[in-house]
Short mmCIF file of N, CA and C in Angstrom, two decimals:
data_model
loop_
_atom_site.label_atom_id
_atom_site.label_comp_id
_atom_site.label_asym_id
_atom_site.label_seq_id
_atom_site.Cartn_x
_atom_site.Cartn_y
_atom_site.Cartn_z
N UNK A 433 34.72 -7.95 -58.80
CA UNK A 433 35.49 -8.06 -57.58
C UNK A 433 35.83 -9.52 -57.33
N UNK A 434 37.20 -9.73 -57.07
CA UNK A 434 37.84 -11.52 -56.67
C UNK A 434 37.32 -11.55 -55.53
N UNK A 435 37.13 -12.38 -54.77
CA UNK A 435 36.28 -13.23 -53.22
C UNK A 435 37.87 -12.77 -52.87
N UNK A 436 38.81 -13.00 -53.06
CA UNK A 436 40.37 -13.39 -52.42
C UNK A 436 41.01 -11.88 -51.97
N UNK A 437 40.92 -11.28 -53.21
CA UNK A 437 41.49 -10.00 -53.43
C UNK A 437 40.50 -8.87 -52.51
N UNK A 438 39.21 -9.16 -51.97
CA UNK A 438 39.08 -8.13 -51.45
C UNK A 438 39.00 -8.86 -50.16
N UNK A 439 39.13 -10.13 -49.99
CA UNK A 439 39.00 -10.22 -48.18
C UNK A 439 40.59 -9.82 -48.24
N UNK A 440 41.70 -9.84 -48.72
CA UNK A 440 42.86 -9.27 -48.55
C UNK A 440 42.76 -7.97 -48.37
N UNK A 441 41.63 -7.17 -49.49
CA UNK A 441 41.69 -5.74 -48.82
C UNK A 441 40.96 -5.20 -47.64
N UNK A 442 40.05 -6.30 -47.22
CA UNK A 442 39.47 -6.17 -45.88
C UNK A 442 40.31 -5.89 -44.42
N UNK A 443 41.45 -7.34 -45.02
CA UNK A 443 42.70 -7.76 -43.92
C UNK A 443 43.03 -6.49 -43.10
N UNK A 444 43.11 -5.77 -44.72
CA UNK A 444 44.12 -4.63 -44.62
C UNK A 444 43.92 -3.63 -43.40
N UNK A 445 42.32 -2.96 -43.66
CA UNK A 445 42.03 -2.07 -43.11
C UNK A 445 41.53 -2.59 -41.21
N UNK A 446 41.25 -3.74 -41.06
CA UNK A 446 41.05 -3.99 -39.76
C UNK A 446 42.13 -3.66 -38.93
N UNK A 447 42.11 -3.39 -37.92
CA UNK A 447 42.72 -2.69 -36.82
C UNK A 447 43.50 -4.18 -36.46
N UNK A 448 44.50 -4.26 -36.07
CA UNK A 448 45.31 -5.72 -35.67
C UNK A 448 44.63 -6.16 -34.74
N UNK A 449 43.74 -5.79 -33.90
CA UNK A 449 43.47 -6.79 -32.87
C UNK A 449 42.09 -7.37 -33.47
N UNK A 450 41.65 -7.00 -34.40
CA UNK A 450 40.39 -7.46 -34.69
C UNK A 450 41.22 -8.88 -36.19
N UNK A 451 42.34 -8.48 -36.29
CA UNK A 451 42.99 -9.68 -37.78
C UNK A 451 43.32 -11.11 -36.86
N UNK A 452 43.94 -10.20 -35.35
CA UNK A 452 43.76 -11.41 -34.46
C UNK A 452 42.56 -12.42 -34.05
N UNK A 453 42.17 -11.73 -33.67
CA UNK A 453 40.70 -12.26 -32.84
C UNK A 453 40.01 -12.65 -33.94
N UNK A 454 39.62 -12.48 -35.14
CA UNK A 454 38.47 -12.63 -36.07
C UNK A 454 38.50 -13.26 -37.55
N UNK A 455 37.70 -13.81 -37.62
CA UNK A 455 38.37 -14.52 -39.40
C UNK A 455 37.11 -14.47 -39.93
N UNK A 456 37.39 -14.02 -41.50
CA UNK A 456 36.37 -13.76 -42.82
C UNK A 456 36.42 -15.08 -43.17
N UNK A 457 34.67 -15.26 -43.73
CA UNK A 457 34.32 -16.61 -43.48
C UNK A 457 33.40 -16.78 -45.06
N UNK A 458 34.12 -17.13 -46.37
CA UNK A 458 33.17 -16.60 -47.39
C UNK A 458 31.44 -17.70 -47.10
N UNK A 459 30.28 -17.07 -47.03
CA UNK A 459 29.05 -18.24 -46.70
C UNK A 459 28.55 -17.48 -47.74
N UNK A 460 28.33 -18.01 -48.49
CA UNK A 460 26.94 -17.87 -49.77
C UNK A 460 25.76 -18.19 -49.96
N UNK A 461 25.73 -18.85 -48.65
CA UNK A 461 24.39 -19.86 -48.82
C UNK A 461 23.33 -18.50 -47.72
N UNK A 462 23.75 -17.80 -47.50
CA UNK A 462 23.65 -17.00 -46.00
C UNK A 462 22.87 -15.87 -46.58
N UNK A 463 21.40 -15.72 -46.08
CA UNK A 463 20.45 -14.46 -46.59
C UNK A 463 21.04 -13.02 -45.95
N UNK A 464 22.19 -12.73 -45.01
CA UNK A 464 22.76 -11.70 -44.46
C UNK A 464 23.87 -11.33 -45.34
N UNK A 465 24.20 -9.93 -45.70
CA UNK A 465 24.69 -9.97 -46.16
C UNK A 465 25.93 -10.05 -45.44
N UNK A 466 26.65 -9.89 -44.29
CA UNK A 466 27.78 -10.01 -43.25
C UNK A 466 26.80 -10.53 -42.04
N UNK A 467 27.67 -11.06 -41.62
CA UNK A 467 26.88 -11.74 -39.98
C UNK A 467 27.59 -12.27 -39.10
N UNK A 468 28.12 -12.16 -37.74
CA UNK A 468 28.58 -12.66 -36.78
C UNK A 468 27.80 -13.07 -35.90
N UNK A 469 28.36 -14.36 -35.10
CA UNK A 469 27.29 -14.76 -34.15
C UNK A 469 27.83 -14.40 -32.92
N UNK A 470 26.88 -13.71 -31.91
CA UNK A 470 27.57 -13.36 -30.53
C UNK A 470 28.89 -14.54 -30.12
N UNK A 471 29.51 -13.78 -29.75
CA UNK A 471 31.55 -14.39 -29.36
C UNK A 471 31.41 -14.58 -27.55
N UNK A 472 31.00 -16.04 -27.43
CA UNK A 472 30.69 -17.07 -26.27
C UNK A 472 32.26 -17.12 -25.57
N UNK A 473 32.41 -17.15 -24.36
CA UNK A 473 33.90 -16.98 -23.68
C UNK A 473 34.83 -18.11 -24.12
N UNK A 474 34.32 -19.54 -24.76
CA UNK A 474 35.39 -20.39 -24.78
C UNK A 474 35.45 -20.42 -26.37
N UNK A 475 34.95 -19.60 -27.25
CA UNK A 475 35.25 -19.33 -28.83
C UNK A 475 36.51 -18.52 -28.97
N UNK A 476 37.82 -19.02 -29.18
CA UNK A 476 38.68 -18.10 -29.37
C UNK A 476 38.84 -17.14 -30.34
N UNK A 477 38.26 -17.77 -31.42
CA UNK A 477 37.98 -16.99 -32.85
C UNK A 477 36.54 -16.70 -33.25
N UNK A 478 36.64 -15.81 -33.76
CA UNK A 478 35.24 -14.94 -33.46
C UNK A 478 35.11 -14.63 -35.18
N UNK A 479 34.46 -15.64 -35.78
CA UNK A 479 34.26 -15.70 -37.35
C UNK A 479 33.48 -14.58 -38.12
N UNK A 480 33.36 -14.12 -38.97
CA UNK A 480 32.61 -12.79 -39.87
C UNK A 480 32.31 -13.68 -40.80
N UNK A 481 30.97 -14.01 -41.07
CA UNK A 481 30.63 -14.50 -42.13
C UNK A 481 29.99 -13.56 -43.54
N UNK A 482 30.24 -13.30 -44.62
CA UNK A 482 29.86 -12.60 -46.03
C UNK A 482 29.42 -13.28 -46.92
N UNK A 483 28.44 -12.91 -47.15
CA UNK A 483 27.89 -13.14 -48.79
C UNK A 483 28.72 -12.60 -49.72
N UNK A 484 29.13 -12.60 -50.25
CA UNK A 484 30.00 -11.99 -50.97
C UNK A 484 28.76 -11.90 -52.39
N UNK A 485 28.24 -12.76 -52.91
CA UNK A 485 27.46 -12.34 -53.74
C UNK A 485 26.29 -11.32 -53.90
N UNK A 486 26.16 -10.92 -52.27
CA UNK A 486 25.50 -9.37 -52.08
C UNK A 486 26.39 -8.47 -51.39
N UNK A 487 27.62 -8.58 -50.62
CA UNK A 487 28.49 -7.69 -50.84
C UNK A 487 28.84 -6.86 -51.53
N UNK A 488 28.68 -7.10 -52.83
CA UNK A 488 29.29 -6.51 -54.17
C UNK A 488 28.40 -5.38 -54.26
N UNK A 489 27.19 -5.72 -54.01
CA UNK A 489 26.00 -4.27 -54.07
C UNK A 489 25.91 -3.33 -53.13
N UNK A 490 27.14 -3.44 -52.22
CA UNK A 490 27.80 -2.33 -51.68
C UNK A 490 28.57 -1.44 -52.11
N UNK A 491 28.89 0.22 -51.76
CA UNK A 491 29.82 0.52 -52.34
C UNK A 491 31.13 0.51 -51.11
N UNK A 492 32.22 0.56 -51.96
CA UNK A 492 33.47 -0.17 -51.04
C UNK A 492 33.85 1.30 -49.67
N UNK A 493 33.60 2.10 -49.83
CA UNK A 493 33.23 2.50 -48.27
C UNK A 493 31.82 1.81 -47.39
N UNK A 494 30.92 1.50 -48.19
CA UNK A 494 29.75 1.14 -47.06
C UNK A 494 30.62 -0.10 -46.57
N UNK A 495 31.31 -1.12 -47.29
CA UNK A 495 32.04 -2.60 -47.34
C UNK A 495 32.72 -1.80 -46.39
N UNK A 496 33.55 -0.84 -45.98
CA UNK A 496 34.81 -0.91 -45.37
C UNK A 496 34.23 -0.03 -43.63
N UNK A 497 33.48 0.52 -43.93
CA UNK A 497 32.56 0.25 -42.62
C UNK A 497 31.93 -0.43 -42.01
N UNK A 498 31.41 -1.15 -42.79
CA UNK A 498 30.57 -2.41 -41.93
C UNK A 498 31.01 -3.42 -41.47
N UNK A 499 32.40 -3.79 -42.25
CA UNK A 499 33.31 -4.76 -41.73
C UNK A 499 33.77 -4.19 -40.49
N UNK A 500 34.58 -2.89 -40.12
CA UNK A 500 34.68 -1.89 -39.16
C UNK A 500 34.48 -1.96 -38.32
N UNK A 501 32.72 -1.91 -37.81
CA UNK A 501 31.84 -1.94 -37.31
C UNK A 501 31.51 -3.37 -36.87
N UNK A 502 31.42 -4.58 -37.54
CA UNK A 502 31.56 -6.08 -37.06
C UNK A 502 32.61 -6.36 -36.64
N UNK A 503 34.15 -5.94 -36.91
CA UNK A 503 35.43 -6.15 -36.23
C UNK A 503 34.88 -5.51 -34.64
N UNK A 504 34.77 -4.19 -34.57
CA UNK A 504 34.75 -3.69 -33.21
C UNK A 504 33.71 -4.25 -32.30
N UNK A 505 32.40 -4.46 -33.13
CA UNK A 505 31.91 -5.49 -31.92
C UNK A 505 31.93 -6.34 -31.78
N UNK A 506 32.73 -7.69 -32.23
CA UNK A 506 32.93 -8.55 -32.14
C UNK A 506 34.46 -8.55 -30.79
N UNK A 507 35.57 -7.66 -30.98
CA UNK A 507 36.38 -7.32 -30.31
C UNK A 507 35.92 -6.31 -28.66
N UNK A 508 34.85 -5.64 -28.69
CA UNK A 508 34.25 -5.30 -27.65
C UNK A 508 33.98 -5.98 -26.59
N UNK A 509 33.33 -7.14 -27.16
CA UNK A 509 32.64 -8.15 -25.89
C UNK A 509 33.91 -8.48 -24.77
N UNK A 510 33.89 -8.54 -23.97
CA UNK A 510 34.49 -8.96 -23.04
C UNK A 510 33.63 -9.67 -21.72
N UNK A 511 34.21 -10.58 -21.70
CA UNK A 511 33.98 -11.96 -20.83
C UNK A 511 34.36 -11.62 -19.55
N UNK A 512 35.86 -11.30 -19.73
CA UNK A 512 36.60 -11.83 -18.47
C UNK A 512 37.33 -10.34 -18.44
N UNK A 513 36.38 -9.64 -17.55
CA UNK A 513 37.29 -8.36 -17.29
C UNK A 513 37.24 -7.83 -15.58
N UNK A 514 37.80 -7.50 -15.00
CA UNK A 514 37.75 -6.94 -13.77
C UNK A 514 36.51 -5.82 -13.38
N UNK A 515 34.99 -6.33 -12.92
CA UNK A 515 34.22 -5.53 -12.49
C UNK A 515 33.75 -6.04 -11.58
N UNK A 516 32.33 -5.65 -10.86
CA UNK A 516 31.23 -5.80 -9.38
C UNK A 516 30.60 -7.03 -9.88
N UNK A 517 30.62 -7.15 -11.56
CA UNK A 517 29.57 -8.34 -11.75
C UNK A 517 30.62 -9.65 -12.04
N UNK A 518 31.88 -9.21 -11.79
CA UNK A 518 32.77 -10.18 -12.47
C UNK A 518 33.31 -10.58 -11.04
N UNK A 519 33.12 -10.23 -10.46
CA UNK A 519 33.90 -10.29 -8.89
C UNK A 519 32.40 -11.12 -8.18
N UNK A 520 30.86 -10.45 -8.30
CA UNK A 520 29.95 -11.50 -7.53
C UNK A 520 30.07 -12.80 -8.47
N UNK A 521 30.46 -12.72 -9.18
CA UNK A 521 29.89 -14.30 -10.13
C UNK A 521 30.70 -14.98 -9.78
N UNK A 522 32.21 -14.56 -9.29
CA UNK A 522 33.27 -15.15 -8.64
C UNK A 522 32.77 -15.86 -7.49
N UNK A 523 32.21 -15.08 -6.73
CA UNK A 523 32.19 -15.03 -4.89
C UNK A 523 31.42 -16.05 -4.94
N UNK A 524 29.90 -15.68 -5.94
CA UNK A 524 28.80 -17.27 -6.22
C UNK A 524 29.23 -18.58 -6.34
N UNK A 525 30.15 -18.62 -7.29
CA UNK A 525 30.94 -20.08 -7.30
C UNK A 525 31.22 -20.59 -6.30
N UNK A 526 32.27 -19.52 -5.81
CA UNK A 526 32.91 -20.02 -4.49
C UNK A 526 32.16 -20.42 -3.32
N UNK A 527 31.47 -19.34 -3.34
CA UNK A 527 30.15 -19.35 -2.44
C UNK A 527 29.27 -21.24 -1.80
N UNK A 528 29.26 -21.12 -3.52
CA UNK A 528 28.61 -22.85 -3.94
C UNK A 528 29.32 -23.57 -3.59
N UNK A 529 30.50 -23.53 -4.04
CA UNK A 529 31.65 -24.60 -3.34
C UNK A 529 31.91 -25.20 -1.70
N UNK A 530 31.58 -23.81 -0.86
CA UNK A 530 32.23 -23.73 0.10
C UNK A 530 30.42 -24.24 0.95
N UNK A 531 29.56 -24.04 0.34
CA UNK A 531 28.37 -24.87 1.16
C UNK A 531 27.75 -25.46 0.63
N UNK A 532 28.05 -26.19 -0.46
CA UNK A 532 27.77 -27.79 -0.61
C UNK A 532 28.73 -28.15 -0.06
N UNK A 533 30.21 -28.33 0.06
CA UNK A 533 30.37 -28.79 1.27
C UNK A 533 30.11 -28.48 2.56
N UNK A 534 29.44 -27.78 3.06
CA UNK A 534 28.69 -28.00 4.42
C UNK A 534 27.81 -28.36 3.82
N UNK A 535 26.77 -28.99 3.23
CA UNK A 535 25.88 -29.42 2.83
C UNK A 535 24.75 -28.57 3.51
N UNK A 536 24.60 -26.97 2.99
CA UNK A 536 23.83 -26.47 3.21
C UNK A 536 22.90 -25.76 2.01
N UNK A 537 21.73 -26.51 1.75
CA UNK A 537 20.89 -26.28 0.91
C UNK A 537 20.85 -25.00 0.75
N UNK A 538 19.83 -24.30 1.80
CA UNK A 538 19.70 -22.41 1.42
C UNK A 538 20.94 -21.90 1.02
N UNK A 539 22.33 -22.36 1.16
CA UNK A 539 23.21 -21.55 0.95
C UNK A 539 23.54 -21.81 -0.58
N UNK A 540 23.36 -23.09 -0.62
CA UNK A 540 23.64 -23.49 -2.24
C UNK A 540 22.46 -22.63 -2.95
N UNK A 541 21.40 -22.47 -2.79
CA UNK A 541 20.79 -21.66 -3.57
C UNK A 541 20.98 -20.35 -3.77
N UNK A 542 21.39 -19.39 -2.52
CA UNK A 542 22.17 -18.13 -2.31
C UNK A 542 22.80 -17.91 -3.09
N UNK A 543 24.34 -18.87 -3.40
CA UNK A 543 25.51 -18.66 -3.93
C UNK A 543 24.94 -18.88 -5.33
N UNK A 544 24.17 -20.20 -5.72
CA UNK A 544 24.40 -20.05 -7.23
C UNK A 544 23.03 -19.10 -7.83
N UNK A 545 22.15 -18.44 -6.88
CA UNK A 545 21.01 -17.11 -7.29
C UNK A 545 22.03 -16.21 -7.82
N UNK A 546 23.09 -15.83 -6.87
CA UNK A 546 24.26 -14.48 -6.92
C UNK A 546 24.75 -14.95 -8.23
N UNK A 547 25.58 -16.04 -8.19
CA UNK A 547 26.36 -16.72 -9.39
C UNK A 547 25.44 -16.53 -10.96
N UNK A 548 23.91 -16.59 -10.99
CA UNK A 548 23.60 -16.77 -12.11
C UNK A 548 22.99 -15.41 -12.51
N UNK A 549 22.37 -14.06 -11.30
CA UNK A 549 22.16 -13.14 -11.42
C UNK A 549 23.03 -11.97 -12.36
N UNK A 550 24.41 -12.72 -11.55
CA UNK A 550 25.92 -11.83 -11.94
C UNK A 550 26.27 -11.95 -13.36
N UNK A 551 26.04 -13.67 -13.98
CA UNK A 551 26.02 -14.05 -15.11
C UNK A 551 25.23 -13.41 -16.03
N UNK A 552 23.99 -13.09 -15.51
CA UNK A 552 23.13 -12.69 -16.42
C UNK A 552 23.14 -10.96 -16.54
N UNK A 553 23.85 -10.64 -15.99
CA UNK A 553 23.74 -9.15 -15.67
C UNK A 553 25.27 -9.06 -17.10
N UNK A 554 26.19 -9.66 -16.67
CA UNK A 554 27.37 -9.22 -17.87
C UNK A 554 26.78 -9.92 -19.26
N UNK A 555 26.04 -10.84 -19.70
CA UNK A 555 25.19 -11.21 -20.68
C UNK A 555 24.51 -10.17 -21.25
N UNK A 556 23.77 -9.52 -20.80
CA UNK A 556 22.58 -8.23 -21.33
C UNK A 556 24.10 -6.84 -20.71
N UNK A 557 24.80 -7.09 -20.48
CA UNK A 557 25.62 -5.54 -20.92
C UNK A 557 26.18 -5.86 -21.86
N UNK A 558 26.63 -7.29 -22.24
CA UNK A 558 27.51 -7.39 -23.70
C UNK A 558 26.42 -7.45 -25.11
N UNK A 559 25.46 -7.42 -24.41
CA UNK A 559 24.18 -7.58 -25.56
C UNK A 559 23.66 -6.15 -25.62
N UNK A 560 23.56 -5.54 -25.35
CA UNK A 560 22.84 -4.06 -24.80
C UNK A 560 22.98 -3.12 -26.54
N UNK A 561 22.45 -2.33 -26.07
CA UNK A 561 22.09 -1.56 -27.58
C UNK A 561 23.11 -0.26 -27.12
N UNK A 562 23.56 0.00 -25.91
CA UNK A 562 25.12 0.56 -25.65
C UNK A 562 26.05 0.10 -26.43
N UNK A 563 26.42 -1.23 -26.54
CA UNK A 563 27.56 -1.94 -27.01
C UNK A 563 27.27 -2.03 -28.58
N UNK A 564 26.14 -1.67 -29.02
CA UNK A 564 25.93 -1.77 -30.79
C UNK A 564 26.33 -0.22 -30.80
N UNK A 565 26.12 0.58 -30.23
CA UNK A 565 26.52 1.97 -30.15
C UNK A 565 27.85 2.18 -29.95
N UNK A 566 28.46 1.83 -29.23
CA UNK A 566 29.77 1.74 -28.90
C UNK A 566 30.42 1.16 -29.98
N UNK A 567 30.72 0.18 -30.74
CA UNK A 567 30.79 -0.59 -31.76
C UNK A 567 30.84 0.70 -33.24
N UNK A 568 29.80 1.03 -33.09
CA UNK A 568 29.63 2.11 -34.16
C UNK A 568 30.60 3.05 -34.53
N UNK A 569 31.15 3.93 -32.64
CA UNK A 569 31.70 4.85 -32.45
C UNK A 569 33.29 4.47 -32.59
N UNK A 570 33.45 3.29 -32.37
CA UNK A 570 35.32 2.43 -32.49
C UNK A 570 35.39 2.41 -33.87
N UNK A 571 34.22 1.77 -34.80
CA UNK A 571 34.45 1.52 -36.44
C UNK A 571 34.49 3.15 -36.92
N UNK A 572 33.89 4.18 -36.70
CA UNK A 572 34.00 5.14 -36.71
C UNK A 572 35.73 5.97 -36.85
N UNK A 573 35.74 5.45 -35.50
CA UNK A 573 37.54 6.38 -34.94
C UNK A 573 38.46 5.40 -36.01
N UNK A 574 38.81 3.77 -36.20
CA UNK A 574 39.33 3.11 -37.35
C UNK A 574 39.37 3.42 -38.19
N UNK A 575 38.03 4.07 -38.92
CA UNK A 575 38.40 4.64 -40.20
C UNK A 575 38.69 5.77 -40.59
N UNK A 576 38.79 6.66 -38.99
CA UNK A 576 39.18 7.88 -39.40
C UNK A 576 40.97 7.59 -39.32
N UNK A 577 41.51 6.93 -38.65
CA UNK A 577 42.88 6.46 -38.96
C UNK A 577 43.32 5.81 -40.30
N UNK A 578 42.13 5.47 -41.28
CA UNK A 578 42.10 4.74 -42.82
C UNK A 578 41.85 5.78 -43.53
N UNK A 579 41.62 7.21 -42.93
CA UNK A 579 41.83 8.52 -44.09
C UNK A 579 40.10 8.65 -44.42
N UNK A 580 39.51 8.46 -43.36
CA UNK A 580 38.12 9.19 -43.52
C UNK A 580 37.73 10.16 -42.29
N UNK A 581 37.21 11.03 -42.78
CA UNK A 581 36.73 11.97 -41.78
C UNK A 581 35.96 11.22 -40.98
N UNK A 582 35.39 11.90 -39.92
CA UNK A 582 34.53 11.48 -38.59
C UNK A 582 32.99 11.53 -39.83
N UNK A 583 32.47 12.66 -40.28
CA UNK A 583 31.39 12.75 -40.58
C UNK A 583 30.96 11.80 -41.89
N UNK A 584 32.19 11.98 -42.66
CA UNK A 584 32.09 10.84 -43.97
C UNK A 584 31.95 9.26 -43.24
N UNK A 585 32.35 8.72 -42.42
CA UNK A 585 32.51 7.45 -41.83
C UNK A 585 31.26 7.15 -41.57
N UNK A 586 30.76 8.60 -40.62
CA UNK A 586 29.31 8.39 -40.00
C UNK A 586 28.34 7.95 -40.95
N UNK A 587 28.28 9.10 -42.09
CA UNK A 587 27.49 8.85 -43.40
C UNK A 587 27.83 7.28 -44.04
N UNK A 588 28.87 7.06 -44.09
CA UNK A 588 28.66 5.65 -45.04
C UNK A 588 28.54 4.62 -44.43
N UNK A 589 28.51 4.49 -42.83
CA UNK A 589 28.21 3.76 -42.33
C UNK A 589 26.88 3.59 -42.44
N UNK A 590 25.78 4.85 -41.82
CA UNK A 590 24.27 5.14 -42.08
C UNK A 590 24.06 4.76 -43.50
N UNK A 591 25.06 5.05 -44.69
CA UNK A 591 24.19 4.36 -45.47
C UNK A 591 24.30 2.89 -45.51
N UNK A 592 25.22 2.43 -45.18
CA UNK A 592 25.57 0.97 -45.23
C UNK A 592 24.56 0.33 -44.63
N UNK A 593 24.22 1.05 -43.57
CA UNK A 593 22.85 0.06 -42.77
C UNK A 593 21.88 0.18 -43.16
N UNK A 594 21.08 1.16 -43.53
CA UNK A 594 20.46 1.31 -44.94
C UNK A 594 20.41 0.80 -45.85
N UNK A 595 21.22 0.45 -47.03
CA UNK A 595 21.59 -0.25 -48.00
C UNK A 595 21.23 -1.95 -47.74
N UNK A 596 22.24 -2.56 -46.21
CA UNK A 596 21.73 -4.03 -45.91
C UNK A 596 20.32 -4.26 -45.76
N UNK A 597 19.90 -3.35 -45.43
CA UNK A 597 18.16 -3.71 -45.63
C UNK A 597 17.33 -3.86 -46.65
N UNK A 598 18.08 -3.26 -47.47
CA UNK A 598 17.24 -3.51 -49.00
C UNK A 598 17.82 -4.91 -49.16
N UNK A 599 19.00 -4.57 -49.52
CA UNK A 599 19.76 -6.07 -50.34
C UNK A 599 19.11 -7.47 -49.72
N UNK A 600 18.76 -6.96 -48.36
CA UNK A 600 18.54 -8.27 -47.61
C UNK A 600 17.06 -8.63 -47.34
N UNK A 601 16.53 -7.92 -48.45
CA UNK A 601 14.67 -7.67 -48.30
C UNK A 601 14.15 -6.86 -47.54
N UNK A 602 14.75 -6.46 -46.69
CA UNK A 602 13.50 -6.21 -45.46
C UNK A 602 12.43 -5.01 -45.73
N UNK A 603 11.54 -5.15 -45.14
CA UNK A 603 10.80 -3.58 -45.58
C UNK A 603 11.53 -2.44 -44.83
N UNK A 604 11.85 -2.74 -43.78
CA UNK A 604 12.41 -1.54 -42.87
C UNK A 604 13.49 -1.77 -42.00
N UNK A 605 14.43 -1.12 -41.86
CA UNK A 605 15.61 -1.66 -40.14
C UNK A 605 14.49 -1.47 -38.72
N UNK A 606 15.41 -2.53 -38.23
CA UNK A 606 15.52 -2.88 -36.83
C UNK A 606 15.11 -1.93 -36.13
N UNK A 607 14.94 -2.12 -35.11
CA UNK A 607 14.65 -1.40 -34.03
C UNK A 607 15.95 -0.79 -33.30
N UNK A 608 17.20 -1.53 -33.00
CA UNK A 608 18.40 -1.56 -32.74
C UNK A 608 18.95 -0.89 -34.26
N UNK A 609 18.60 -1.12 -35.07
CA UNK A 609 19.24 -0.02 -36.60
C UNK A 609 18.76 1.25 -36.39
N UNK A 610 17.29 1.45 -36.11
CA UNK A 610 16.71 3.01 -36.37
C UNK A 610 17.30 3.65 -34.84
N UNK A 611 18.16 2.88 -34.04
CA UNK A 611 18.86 3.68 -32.79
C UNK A 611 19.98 4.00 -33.54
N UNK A 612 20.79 3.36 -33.91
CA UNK A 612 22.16 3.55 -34.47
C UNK A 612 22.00 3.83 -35.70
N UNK A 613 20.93 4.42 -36.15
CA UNK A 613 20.77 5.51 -37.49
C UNK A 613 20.35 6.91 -36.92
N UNK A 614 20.20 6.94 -35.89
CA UNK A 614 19.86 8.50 -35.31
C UNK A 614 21.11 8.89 -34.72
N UNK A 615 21.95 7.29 -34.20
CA UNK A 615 23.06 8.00 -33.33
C UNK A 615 23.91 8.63 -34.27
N UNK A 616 23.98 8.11 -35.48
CA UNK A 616 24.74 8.49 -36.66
C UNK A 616 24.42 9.38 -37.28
N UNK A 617 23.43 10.06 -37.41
CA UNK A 617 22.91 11.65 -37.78
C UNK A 617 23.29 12.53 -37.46
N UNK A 618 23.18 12.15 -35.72
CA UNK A 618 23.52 13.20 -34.81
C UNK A 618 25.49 13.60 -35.11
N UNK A 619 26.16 12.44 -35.60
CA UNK A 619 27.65 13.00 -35.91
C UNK A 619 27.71 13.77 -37.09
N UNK A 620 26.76 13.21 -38.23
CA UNK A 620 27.12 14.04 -39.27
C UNK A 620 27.33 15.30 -39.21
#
């Protein structure tokens, strides 16, 4: 397999908003065999890094799911969307703004408690083992538009996550893997 010729056939199969948002990143030096690092609000590009020298000990459906599956959650996260936690983290700022100038201590602590509560609340939903699930179920529906069934997708995904655990030593998956290896059973 060429390094060139198959991130071209990678290109291919990603959904356009993920060719936008995301760029294949060949790292060799890298004990994972694919790896993204959580996508921070002022990162416009949201990198996929591959081994490509343990890539290859994939077979090119497990490769075309897992990429799939890192496109969609990498494209999932959302920062800046209209909700209760996106609207208090707003009000907190403002909040802060509007009494440090009155130079009122308790209030400055009020506003930025709300402000960092709110922060931390859309942090652990974009982190959540929902959103690795969710992620699953988008790479899923993608490749059933790339001419795979729902249940074949499910399967080569499950094995794909499977498979990265050997290649990548481990004795066993994750804790967050053996969730999203049951959720994936349950479609087969």
């Amino acid at each position: 397999m060429e390094t060139n010729v198959e991130i071209r056939r990678l290109l291919d199969i990603m959904p356009a908003s993920g060719r936008m948002m995301t760029k294949i990143v060949i790292k060799p030096e890298q004990t994972k065999v694919i790896d993204a690092t959580f996508p921070l609000p002022w990162n416009k590009e949201r990198p996929i890094y591959i081994n490509f020298d343990l890539w290859r000990r994939l077979t090119k459906p497990q490769r075309d799911l897992l990429l799939l599956r890192t496109v969609s959650w990498l494209t999932q996260v959302k920062w800046f969307k209209p909700d209760i936690y996106q609207g208090m983290a707003i009000a907190g700022v403002l909040g802060a703004f509007v009494e440090s100038a009155q130079a009122d201590p308790v209030g400055i602590v009020v506003a930025g408690g709300l402000t960092t509560l709110s922060m931390l609340r859309i942090w652990r939903t974009n982190r959540s083992q929902q959103t690795e699930l969710d992620a699953d179920e988008a790479a899923i529906h993608v490749a059933q538009r790339r001419g795979y069934s729902e249940a074949e997708a499910a399967q080569h995904l499950l094995s794909a996550i499977e498979a990265v655990a050997k290649i990548e030593g481990r004795s066993g998956l994750e804790f967050t893997e053996l969730i999203r290896s049951q959720n994936l059973r349950a479609i087969r």
